[in-house]
mmCIF file of C-alpha atoms in Angstrom:
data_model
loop_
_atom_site.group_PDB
_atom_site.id
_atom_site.type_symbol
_atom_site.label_atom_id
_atom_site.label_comp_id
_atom_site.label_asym_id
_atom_site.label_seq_id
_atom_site.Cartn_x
_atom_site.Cartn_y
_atom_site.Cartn_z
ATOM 1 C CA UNK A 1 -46.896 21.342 4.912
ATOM 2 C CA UNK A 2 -45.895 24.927 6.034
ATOM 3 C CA UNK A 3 -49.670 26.066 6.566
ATOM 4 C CA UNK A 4 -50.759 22.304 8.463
ATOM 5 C CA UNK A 5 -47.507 23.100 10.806
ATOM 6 C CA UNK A 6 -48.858 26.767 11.812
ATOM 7 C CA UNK A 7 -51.819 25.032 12.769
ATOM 8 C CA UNK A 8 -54.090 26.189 9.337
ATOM 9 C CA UNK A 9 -56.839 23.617 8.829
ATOM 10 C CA UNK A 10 -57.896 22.916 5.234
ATOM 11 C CA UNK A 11 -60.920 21.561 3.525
ATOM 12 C CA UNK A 12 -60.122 20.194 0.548
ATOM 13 C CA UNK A 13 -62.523 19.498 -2.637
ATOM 14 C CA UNK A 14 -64.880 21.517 -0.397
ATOM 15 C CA UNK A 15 -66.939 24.068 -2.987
ATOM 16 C CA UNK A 16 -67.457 27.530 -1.252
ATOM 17 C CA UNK A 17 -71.340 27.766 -2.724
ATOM 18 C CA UNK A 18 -72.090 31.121 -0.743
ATOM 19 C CA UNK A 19 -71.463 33.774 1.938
ATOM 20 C CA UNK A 20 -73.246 35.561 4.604
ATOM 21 C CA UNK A 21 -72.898 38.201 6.678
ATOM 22 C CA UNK A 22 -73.896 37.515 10.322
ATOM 23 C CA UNK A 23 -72.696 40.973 12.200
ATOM 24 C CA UNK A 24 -69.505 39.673 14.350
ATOM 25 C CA UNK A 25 -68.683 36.925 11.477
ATOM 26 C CA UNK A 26 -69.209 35.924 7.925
ATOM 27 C CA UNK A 27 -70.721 32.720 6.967
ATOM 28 C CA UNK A 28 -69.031 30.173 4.585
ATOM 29 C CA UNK A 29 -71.546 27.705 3.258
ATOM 30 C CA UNK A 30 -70.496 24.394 1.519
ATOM 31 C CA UNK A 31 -72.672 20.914 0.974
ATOM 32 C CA UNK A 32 -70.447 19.530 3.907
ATOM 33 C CA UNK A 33 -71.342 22.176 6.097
ATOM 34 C CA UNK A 34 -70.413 25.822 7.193
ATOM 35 C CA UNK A 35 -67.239 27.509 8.510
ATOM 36 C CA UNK A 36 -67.702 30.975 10.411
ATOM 37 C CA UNK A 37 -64.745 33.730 10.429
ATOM 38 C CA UNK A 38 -64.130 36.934 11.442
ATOM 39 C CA UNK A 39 -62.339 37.798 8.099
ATOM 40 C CA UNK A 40 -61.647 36.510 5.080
ATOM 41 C CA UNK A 41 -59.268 36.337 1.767
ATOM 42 C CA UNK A 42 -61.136 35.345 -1.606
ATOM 43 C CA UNK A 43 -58.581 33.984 -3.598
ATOM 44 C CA UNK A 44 -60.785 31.987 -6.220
ATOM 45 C CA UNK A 45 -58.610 32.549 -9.208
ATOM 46 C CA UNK A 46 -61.049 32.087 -12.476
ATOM 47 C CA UNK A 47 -63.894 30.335 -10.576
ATOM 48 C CA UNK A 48 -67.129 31.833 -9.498
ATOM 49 C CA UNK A 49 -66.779 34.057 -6.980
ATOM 50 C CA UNK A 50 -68.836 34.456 -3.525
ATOM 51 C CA UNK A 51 -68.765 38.081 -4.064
ATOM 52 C CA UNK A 52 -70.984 38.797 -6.710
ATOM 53 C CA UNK A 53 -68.751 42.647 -7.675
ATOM 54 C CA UNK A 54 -65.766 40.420 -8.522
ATOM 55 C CA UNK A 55 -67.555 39.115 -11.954
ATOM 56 C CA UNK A 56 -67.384 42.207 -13.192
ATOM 57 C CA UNK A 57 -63.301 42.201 -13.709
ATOM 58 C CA UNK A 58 -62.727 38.546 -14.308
ATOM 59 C CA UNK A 59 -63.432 36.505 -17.015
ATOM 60 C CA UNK A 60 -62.072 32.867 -17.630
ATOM 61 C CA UNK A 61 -59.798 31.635 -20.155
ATOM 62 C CA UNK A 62 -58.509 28.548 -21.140
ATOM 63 C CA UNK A 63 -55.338 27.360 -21.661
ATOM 64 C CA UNK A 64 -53.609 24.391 -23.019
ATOM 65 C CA UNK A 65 -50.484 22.219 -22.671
ATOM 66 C CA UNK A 66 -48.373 19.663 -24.736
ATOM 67 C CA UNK A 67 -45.437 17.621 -23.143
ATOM 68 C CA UNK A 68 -43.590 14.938 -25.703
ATOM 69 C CA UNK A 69 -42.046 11.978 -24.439
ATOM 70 C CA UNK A 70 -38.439 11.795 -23.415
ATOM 71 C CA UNK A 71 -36.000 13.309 -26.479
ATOM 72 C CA UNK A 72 -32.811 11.197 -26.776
ATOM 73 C CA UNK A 73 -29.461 12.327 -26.176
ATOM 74 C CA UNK A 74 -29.054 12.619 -30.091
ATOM 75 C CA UNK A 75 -32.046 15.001 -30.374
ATOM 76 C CA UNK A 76 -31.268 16.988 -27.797
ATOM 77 C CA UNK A 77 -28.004 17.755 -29.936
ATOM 78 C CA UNK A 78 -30.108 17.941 -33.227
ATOM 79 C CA UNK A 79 -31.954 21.358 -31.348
ATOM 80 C CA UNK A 80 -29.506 22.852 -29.680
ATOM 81 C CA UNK A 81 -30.827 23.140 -26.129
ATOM 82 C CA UNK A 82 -28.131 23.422 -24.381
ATOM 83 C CA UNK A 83 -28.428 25.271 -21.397
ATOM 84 C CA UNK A 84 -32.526 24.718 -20.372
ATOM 85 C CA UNK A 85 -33.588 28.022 -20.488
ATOM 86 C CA UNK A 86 -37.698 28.139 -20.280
ATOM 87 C CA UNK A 87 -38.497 30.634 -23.029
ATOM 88 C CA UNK A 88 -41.496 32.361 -24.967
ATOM 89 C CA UNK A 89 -41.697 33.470 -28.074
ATOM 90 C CA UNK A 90 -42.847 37.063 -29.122
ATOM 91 C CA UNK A 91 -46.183 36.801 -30.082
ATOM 92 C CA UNK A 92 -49.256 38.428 -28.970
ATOM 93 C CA UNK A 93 -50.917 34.961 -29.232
ATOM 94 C CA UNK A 94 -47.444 33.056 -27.562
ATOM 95 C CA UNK A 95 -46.010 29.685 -26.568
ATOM 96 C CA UNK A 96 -44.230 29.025 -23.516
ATOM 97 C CA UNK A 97 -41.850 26.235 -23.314
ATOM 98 C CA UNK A 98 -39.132 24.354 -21.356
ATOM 99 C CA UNK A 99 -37.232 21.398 -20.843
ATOM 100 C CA UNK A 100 -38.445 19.324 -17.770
ATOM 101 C CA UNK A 101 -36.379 17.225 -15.609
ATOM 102 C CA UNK A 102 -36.747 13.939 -17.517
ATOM 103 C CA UNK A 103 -35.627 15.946 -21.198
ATOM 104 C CA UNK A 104 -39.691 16.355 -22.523
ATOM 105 C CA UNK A 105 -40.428 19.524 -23.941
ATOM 106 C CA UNK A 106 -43.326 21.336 -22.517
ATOM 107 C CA UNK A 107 -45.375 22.883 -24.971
ATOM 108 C CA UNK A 108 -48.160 25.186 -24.063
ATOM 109 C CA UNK A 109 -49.865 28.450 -24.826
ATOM 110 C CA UNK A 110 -49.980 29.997 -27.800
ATOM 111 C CA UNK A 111 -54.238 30.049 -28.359
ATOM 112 C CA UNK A 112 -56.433 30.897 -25.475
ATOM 113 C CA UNK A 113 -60.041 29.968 -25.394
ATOM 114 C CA UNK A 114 -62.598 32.332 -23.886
ATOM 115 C CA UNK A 115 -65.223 30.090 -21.890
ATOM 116 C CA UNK A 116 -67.982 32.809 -20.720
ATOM 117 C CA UNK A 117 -67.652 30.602 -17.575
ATOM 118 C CA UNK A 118 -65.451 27.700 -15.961
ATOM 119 C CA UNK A 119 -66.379 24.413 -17.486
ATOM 120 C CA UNK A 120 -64.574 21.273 -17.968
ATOM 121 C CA UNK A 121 -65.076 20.527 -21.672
ATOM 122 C CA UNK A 122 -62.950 23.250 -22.455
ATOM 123 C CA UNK A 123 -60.354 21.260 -20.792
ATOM 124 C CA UNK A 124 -60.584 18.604 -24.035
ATOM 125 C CA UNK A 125 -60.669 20.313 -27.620
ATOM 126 C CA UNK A 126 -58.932 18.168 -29.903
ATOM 127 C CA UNK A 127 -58.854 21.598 -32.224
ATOM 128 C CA UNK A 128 -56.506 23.573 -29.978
ATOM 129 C CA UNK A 129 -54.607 20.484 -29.057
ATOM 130 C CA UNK A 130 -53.874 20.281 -32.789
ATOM 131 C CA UNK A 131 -52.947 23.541 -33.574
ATOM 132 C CA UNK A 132 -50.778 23.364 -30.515
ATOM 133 C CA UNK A 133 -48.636 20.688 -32.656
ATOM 134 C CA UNK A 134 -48.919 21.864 -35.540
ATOM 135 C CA UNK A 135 -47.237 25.078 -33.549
ATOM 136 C CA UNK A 136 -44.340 22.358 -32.628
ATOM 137 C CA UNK A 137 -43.266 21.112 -35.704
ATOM 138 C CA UNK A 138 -42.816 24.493 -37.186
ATOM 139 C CA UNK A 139 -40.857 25.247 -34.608
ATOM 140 C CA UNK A 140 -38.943 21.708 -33.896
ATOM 141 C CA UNK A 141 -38.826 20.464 -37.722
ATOM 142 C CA UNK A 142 -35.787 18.144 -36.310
ATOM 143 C CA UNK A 143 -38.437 16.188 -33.916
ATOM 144 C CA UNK A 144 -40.727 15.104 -37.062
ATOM 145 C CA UNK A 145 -41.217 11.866 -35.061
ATOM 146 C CA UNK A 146 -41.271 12.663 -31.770
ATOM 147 C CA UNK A 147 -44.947 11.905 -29.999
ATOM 148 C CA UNK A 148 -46.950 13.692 -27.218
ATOM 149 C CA UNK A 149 -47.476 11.742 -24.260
ATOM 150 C CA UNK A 150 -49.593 14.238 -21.909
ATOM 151 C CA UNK A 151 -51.489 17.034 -22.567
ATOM 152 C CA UNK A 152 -54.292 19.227 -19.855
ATOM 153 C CA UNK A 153 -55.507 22.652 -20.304
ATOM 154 C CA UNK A 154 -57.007 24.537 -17.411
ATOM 155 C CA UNK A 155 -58.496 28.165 -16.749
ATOM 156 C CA UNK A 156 -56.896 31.305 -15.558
ATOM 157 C CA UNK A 157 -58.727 34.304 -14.573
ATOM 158 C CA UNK A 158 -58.204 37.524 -16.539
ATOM 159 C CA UNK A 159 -58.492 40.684 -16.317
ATOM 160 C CA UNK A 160 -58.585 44.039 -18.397
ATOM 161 C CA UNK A 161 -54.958 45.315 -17.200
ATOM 162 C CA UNK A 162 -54.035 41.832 -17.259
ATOM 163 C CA UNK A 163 -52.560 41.711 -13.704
ATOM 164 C CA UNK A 164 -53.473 41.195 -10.262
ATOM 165 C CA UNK A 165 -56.145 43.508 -8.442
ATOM 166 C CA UNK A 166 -57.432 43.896 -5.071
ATOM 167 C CA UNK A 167 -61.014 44.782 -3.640
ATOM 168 C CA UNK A 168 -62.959 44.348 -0.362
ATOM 169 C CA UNK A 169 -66.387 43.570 0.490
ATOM 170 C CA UNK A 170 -68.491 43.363 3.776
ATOM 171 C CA UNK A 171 -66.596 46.788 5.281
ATOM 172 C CA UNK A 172 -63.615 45.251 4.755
ATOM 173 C CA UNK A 173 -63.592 42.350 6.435
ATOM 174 C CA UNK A 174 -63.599 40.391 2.915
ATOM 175 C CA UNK A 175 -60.299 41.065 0.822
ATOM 176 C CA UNK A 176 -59.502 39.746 -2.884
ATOM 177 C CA UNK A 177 -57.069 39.362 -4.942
ATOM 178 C CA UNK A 178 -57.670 37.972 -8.535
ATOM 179 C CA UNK A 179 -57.150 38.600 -12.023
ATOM 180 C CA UNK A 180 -53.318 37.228 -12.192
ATOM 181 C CA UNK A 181 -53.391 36.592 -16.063
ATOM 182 C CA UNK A 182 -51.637 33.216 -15.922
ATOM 183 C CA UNK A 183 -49.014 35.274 -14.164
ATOM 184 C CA UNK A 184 -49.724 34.059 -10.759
ATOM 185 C CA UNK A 185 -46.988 31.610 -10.368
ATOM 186 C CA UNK A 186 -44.698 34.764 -9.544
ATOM 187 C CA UNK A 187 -47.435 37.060 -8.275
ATOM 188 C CA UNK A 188 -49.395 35.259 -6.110
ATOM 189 C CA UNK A 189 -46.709 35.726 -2.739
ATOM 190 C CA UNK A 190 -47.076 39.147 -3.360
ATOM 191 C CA UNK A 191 -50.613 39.134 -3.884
ATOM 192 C CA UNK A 192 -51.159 37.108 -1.017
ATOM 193 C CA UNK A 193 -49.076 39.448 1.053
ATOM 194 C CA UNK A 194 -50.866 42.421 0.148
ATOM 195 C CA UNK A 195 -54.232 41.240 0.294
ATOM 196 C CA UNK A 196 -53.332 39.895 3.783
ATOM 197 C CA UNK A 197 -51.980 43.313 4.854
ATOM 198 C CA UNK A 198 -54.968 44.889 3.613
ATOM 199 C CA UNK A 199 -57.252 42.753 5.901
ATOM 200 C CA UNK A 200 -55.449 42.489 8.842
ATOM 201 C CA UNK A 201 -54.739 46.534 8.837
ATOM 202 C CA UNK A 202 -51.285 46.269 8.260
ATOM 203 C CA UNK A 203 -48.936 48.832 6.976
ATOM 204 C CA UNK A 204 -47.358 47.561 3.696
ATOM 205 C CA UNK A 205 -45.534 49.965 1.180
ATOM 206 C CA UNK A 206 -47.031 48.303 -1.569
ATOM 207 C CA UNK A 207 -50.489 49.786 -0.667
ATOM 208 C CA UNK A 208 -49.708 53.264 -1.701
ATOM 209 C CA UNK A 209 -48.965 51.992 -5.175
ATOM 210 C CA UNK A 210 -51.795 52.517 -7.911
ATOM 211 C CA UNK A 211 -51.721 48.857 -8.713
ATOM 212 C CA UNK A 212 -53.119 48.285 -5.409
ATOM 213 C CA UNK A 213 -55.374 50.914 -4.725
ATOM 214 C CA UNK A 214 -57.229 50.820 -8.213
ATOM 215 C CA UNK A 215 -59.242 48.095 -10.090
ATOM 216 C CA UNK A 216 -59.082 47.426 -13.492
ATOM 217 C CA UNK A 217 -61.710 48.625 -16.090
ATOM 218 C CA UNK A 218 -64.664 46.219 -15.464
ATOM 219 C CA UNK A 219 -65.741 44.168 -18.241
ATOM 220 C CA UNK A 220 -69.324 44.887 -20.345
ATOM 221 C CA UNK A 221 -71.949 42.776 -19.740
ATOM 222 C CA UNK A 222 -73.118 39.587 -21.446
ATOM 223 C CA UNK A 223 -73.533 39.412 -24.827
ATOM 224 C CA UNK A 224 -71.263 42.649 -25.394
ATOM 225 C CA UNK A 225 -68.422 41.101 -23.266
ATOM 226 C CA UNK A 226 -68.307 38.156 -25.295
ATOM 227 C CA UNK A 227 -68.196 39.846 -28.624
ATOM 228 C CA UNK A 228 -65.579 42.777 -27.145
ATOM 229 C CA UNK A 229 -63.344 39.913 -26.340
ATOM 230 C CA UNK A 230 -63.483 37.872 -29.181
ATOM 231 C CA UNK A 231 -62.760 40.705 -31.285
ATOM 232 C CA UNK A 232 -59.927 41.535 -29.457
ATOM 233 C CA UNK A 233 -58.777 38.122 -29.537
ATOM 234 C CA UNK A 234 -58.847 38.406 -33.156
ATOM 235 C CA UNK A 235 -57.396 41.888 -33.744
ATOM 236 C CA UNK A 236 -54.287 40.018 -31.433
ATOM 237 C CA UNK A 237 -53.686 37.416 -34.127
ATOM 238 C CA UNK A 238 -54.095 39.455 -37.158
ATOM 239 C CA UNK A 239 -51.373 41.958 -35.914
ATOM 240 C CA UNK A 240 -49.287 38.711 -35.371
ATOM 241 C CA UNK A 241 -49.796 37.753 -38.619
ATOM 242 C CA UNK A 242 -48.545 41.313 -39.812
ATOM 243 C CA UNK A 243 -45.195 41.252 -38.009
ATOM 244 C CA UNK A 244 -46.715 42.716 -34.937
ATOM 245 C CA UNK A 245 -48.202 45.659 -36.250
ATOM 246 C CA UNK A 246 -51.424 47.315 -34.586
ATOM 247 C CA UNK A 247 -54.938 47.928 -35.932
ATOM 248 C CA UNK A 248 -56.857 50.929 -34.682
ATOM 249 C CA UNK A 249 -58.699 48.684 -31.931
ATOM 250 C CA UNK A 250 -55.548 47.662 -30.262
ATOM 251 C CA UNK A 251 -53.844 51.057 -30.272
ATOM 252 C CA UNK A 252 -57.048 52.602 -28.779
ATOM 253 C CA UNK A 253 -56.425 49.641 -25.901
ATOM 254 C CA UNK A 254 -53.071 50.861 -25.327
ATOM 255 C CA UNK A 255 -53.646 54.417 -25.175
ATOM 256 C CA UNK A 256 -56.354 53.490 -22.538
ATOM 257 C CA UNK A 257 -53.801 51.567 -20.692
ATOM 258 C CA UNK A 258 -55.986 48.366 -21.142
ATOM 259 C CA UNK A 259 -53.666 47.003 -24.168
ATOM 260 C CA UNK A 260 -52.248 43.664 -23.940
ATOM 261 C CA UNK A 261 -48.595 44.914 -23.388
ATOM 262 C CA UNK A 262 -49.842 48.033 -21.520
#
């Protein structure tokens, strides 16, 4: 509602499928048509991007959600929830959770799936949906009987410092931000500033910081990225399984600022 009343037209469930350069504009091509623009922000999140640099940093991953149905009065008592924090837990492999409006509990996190590329039958694994409650009822023994009602998973983008980045293409008149981590809920106003600033030649203080001036490590190619990340992904779980303690592999990540808690 705030971008229709400054005028902003959108194209929704419009795919971006590729972009030229044509001298005074670039070229946005879709299957419904084109739009031309002087600039432009690339703010594709995990999906493929039109800039063909940007694959290097990103990678998607897959996350998934539980919410129960409504918990009684009485349970709500039986867990002690009283004042409706959202929490996490400590793990390098976490769940997120918190108390919506209508008293569910939504469950989510805790096992990431790397895709190699966005597609939606990651979206329905009965396996991590299942280990997702088994996850619960560890945690909520008290709710033994309590069912799910919903459940989704979607992909976030990720990169090797695990937070936003910025890059331009096309002598600057393409800016992008991307690489949020599943942080993006809080990061994306200031990302969006930023990348904004960045384009339109604006003076920003945030530009002189190295978070903005400097990419994250790019990824290896395909098949080493695939194996780098898997064992990482698996080096993450065994030091949760030791009380948090580091191998070798993930204490070389830190020291090379590209750890998980880095």
């Amino acid at each position: 509602e705030a971008a229709l009343s400054l005028g902003v037209r959108l194209f929704e469930h419009t795919p971006a499928t590729d972009i030229r350069d044509l001298g005074s504009t670039l070229r946005i091509y879709a299957p419904q048509g084109r739009v031309d623009a002087g600039k432009v922000l690339l703010a594709t999140n995990a999906f493929p991007p039109l800039v063909r640099e940007i694959r290097r940093y990103v990678v998607p991953v897959y996350d998934y959600v539980l919410v129960t149905e409504p918990l009684t009065a009485e349970q709500l008592d039986q867990i002690g929830w009283k004042n409706r924090y959202a929490m996490e837990d400590a793990g390098n492999e976490f769940h997120y959770y918190r108390l919506t409006p209508d008293d569910r509990i939504l469950w989510g996190g805790f096992g990431a799936a790397y895709g190699g590329r966005v597609n939606p039958a990651m979206e329905d694994r009965d396996e991590m949906f299942q280990m997702l409650a088994h996850n619960f009822f560890i945690n909520f023994p008290q709710l033994s009987d309590v069912r799910f009602s919903h459940r989704w998973a979607g992909a976030i983008d990720t990169c090797s410092r695990f937070s936003v980045f910025f890059g331009s293409s096309f002598a600057g008149r393409l800016r992008y931000a991307a690489g949020y981590t599943g942080l993006g809920v809080g990061a994306s106003r200031f990302g969006g500033r930023v990348a904004l600033d960045l384009l339109d030649g604006r003076e920003n203080e945030a530009k002189a910081l190295s978070l903005v001036r400097k990419r994250p490590m790019p990824f290896p190619p395909e098949p080493l990225r695939r194996g780098v990340i898997s064992f990482t992904m698996n080096r993450l779980e065994a030091a949760d399984r030791a009380g948090g303690r580091k191998g070798i592999w993930l204490r070389t990540l830190d020291r090379l600022g590209l750890g998980f808690q880095s």
